[in-house]
Short mmCIF file of C-alpha atoms in Angstrom, two decimals:
data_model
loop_
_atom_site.label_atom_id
_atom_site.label_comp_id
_atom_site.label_asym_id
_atom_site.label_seq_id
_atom_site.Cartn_x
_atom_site.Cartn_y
_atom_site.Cartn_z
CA UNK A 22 67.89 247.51 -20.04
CA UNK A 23 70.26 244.76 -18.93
CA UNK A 24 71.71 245.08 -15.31
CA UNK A 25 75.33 245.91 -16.69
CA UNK A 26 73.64 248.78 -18.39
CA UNK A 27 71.96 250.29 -15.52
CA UNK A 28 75.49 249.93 -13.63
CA UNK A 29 77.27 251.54 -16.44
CA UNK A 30 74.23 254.45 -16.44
CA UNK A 31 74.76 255.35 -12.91
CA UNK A 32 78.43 255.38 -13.57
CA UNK A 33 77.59 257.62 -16.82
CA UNK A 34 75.62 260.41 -14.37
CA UNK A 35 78.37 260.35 -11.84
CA UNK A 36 80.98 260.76 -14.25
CA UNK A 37 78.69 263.97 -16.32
CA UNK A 38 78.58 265.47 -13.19
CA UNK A 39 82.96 265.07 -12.58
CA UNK A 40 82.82 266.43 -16.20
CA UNK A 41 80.78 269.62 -15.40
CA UNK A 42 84.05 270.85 -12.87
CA UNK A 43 85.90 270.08 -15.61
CA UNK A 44 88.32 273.25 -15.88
CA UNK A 45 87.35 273.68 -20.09
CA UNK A 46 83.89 272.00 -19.79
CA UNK A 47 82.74 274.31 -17.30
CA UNK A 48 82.88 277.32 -19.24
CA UNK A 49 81.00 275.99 -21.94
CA UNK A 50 78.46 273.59 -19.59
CA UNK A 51 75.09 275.65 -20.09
CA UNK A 52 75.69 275.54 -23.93
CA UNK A 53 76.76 272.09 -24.22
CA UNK A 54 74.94 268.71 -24.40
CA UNK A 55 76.11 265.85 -23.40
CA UNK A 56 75.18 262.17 -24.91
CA UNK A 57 75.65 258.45 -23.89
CA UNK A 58 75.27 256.56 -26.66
CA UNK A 59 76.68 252.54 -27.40
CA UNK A 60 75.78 249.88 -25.77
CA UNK A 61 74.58 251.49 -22.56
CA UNK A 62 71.60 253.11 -23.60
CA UNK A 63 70.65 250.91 -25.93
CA UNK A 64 70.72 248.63 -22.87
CA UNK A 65 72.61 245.80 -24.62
CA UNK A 66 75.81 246.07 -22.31
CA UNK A 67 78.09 243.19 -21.27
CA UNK A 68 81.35 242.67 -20.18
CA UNK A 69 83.41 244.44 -22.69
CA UNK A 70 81.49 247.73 -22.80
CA UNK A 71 82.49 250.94 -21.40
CA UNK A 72 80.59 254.59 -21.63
CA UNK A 73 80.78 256.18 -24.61
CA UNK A 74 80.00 259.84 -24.15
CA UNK A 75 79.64 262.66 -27.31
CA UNK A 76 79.37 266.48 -26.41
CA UNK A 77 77.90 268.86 -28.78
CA UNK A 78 78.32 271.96 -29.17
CA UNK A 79 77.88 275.25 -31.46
CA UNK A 80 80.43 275.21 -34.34
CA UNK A 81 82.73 277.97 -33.50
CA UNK A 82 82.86 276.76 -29.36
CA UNK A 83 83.58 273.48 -31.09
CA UNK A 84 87.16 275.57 -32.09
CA UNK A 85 87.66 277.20 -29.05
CA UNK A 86 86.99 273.74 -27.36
CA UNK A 87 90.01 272.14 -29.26
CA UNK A 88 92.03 274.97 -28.86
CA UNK A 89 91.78 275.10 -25.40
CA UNK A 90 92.93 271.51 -24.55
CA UNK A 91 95.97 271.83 -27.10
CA UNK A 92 96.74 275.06 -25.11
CA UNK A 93 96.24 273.17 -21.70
CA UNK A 94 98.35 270.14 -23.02
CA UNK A 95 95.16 267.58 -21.84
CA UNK A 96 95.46 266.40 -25.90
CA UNK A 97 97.44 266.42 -28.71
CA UNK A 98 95.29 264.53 -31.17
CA UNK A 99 93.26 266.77 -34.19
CA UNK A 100 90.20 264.29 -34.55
CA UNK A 101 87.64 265.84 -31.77
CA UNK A 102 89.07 265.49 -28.55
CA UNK A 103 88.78 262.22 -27.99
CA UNK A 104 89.65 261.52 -24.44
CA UNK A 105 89.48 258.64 -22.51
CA UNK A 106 87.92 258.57 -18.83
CA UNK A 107 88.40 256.80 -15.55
CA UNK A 108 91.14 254.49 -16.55
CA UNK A 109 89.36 253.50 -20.04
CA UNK A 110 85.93 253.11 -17.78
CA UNK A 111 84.51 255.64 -20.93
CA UNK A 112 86.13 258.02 -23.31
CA UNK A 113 84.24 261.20 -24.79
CA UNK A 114 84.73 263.30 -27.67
CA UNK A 115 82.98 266.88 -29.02
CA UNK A 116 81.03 267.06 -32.34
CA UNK A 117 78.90 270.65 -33.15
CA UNK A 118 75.12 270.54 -34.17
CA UNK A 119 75.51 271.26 -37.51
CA UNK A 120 77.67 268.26 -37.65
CA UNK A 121 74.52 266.18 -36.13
CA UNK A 122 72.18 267.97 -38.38
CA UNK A 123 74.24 266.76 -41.41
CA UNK A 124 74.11 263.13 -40.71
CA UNK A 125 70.25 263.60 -41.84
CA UNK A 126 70.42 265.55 -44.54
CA UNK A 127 73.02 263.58 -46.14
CA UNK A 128 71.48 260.50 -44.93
CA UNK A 129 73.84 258.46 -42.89
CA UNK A 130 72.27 255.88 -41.74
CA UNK A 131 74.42 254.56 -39.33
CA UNK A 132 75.14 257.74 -37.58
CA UNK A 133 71.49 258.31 -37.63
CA UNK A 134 70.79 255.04 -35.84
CA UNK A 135 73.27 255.89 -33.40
CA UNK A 136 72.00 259.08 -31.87
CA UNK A 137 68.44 258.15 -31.62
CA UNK A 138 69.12 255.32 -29.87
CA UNK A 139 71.06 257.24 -27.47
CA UNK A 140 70.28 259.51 -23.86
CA UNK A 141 70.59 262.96 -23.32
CA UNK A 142 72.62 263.02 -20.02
CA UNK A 143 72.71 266.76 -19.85
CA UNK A 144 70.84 268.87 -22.82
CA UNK A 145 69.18 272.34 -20.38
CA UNK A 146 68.23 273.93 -24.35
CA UNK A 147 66.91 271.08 -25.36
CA UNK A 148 69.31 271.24 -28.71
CA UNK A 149 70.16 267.63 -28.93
CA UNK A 150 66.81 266.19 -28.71
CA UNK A 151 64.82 269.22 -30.69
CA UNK A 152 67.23 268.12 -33.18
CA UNK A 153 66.62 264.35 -33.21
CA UNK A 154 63.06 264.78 -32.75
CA UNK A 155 62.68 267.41 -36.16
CA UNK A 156 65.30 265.18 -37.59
CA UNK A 157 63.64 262.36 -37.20
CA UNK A 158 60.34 263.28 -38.67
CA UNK A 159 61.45 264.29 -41.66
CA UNK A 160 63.79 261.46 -42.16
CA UNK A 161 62.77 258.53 -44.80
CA UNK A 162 59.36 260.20 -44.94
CA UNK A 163 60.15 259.14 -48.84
CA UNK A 164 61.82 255.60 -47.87
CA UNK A 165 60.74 254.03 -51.28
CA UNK A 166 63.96 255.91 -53.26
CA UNK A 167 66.81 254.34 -50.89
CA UNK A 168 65.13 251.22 -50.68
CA UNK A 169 65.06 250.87 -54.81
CA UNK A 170 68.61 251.56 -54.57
CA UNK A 171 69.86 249.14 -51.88
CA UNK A 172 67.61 246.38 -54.09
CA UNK A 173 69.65 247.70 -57.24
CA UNK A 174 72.94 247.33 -55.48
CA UNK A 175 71.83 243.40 -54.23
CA UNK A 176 71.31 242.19 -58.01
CA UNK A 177 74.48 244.02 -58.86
CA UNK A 178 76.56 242.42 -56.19
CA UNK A 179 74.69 238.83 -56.97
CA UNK A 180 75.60 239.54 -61.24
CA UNK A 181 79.12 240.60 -60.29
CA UNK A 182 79.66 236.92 -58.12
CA UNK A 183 79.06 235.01 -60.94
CA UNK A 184 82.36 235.68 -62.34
CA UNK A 185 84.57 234.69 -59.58
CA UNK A 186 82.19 231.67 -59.07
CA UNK A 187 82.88 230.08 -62.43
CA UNK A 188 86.27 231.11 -62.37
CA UNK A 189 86.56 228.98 -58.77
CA UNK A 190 88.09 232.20 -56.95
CA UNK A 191 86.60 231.30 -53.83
CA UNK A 192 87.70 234.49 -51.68
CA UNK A 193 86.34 237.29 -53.98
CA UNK A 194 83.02 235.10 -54.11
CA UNK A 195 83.07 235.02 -50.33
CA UNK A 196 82.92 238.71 -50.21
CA UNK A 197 80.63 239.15 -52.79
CA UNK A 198 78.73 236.92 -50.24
CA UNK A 199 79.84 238.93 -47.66
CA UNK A 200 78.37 242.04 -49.46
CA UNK A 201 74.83 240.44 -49.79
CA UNK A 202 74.54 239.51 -46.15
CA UNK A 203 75.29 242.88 -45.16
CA UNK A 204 72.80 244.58 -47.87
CA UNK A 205 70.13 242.26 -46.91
CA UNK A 206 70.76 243.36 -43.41
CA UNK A 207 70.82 247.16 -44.14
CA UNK A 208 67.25 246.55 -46.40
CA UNK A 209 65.58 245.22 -43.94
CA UNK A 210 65.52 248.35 -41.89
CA UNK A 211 64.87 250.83 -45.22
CA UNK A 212 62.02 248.55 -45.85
CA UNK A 213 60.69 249.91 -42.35
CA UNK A 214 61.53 253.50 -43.31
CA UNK A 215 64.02 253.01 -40.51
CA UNK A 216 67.73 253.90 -40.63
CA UNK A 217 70.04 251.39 -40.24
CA UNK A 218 72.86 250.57 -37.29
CA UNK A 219 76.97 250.37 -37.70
CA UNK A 220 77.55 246.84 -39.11
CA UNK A 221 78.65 245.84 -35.63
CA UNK A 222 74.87 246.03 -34.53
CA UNK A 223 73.23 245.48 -38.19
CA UNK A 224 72.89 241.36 -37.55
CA UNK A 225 72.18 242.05 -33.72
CA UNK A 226 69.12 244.38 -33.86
CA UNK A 227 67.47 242.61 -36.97
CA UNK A 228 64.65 240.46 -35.67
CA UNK A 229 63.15 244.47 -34.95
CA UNK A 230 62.04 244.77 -38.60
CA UNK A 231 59.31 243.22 -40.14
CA UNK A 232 61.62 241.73 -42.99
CA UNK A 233 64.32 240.50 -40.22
CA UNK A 234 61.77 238.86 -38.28
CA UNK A 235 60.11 237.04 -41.21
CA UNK A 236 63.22 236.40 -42.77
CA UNK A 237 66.15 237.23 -40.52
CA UNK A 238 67.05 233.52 -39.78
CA UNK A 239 67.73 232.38 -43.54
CA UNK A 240 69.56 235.58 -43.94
CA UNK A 241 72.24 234.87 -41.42
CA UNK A 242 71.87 231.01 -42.10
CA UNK A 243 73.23 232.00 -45.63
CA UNK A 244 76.66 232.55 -44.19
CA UNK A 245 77.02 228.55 -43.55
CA UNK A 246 76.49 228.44 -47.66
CA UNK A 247 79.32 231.03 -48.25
CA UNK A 248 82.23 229.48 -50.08
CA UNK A 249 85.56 228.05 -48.38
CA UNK A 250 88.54 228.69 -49.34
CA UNK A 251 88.94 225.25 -51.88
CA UNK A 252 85.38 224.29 -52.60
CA UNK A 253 84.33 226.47 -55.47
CA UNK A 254 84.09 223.90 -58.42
CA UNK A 255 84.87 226.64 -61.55
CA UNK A 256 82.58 226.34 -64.94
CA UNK A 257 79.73 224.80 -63.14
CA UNK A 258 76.51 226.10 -63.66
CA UNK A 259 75.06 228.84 -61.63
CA UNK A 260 72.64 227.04 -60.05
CA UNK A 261 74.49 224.76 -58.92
CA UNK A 262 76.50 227.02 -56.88
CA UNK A 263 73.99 227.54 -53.83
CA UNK A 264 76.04 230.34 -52.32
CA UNK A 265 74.16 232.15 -55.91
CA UNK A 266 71.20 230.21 -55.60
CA UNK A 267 70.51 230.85 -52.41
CA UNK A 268 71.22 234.56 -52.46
CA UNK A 269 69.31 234.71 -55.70
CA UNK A 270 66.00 233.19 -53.48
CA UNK A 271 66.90 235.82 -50.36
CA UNK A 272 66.50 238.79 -52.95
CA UNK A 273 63.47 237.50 -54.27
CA UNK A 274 61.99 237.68 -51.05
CA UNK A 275 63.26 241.20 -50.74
CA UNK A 276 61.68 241.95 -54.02
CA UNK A 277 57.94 240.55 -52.51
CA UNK A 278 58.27 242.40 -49.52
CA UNK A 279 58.94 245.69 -51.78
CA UNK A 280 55.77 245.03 -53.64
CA UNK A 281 53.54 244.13 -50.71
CA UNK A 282 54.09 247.03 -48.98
CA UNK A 283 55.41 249.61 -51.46
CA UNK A 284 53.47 248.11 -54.52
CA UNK A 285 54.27 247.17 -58.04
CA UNK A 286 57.26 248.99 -59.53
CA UNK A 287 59.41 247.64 -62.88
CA UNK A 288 62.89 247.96 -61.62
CA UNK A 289 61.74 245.09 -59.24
CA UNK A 290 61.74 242.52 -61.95
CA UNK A 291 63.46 244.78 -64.63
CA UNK A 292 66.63 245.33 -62.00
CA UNK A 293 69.12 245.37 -64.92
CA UNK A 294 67.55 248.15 -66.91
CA UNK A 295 67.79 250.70 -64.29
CA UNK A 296 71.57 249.73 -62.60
#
């Protein structure tokens, strides 16, 4: 944990304990738990970070919650009580557990990520991290599924940039592009039964897989081979384009990883049968 971090984590404790007078929080304070999450406990502040604080709650206090800061005019927004704290030092917001418990069941990787990296600043039932912890054994036990599909989607997006390519429509085969840095990214973490972060963090935290670290520098090296916006020569050949060429190598390697460490399967080579 960087120095700004620490800072910010004293800062985090001072301000839970400001929030436990608070004249709504305080009724609900031995049910509640209270979360840092961001940049601060992942320990990867700087400058332009702040604390970013999530409460949770049962589902029908989550209601009463609301209700009671519309009542008390301290918000009028409907999308969780999102209030900001010590002048924009830190804002917070309230979410139930059944709301937590659903970004595992249906998978949401980024949400996921989120909430295990972060702290329990205040959790006296243990409901937060009993959650995470059950949560988190269960999750990707069966990793094998989500990776076949993020491998599916790469070929796809790769097929579908050979049309803008040799049409010489540069900007829909820069996002095509786009699209395969950002899958390659997200893989690389499924391929370590691991969910993945926001894709704010997704470059930033890569080199902590075992496909990132083997192959993290060509992937983000592959943006200096995307397309500008007048250099894509139309009717040329694929492999001439190495924007496709390039890519085409980069899920290849994906493909070898899959089968050292997941074995042999057809819709590795066979990707078009089974998309």
């Amino acid at each position: 944990m960087n120095e700004t971090s620490k800072q910010l984590l004293k800062l985090a404790h001072a301000y839970s304990h400001e929030l436990s007078q608070h004249e709504v929080i305080r009724q609900y304070w031995g049910e509640l738990s209270l979360v840092l999450k961001g940049s601060v406990s992942r320990g990867n502040s700087d400058r332009y970070s702040d604390i970013d604080f999530v409460f949770f709650c049962e589902e029908d206090d989550l209601g009463h919650i609301h209700a009671a800061y519309h009542r008390l005019g301290l918000t009028d927004r409907t999308d969780g009580v999102f209030i900001p704290i010590g002048e924009w030092a830190g804002h917070y917001h309230f979410e139930s557990y059944a709301t937590l418990q659903g970004y595992f069941d249906k998978h949401d990787f980024p949400q996921v990520w989120e909430f295990q990296q972060s702290i329990p600043i205040h959790d006296p039932r243990q409901r937060f991290s009993g959650l995470i912890e059950r949560g988190s054994h269960e999750f990707m036990k069966e990793a094998l599924p989500f990776i076949k599909n993020r491998y599916l989607d790469l070929h796809l997006t790769l097929d579908w940039m050979r049309h803008p390519l040799r049409r010489g429509d540069s900007i829909s085969a820069h996002l095509h592009a786009a699209r395969i840095v950002q899958e390659l990214c997200r893989i690389a973490y499924l391929l370590d039964g691991k969910s993945y972060p926001h894709d704010k963090w997704v470059s930033t935290f890569l080199p902590t897989t075992r496909f990132g670290e083997k192959h993290g520098a060509e992937i983000l090296a592959y943006l200096d081979v995307m397309p500008n916006r007048h250099n894509v020569t139309a009717h040329a050949e694929l492999a001439e384009y190495a924007c496709y060429a390039e890519a085409e190598a980069l899920i290849g390697k994906a493909g070898a990883f899959i089968r050292e460490h997941y074995g042999e399967h057809p819709w590795i080579e066979h990707w078009y049968n089974y998309v």
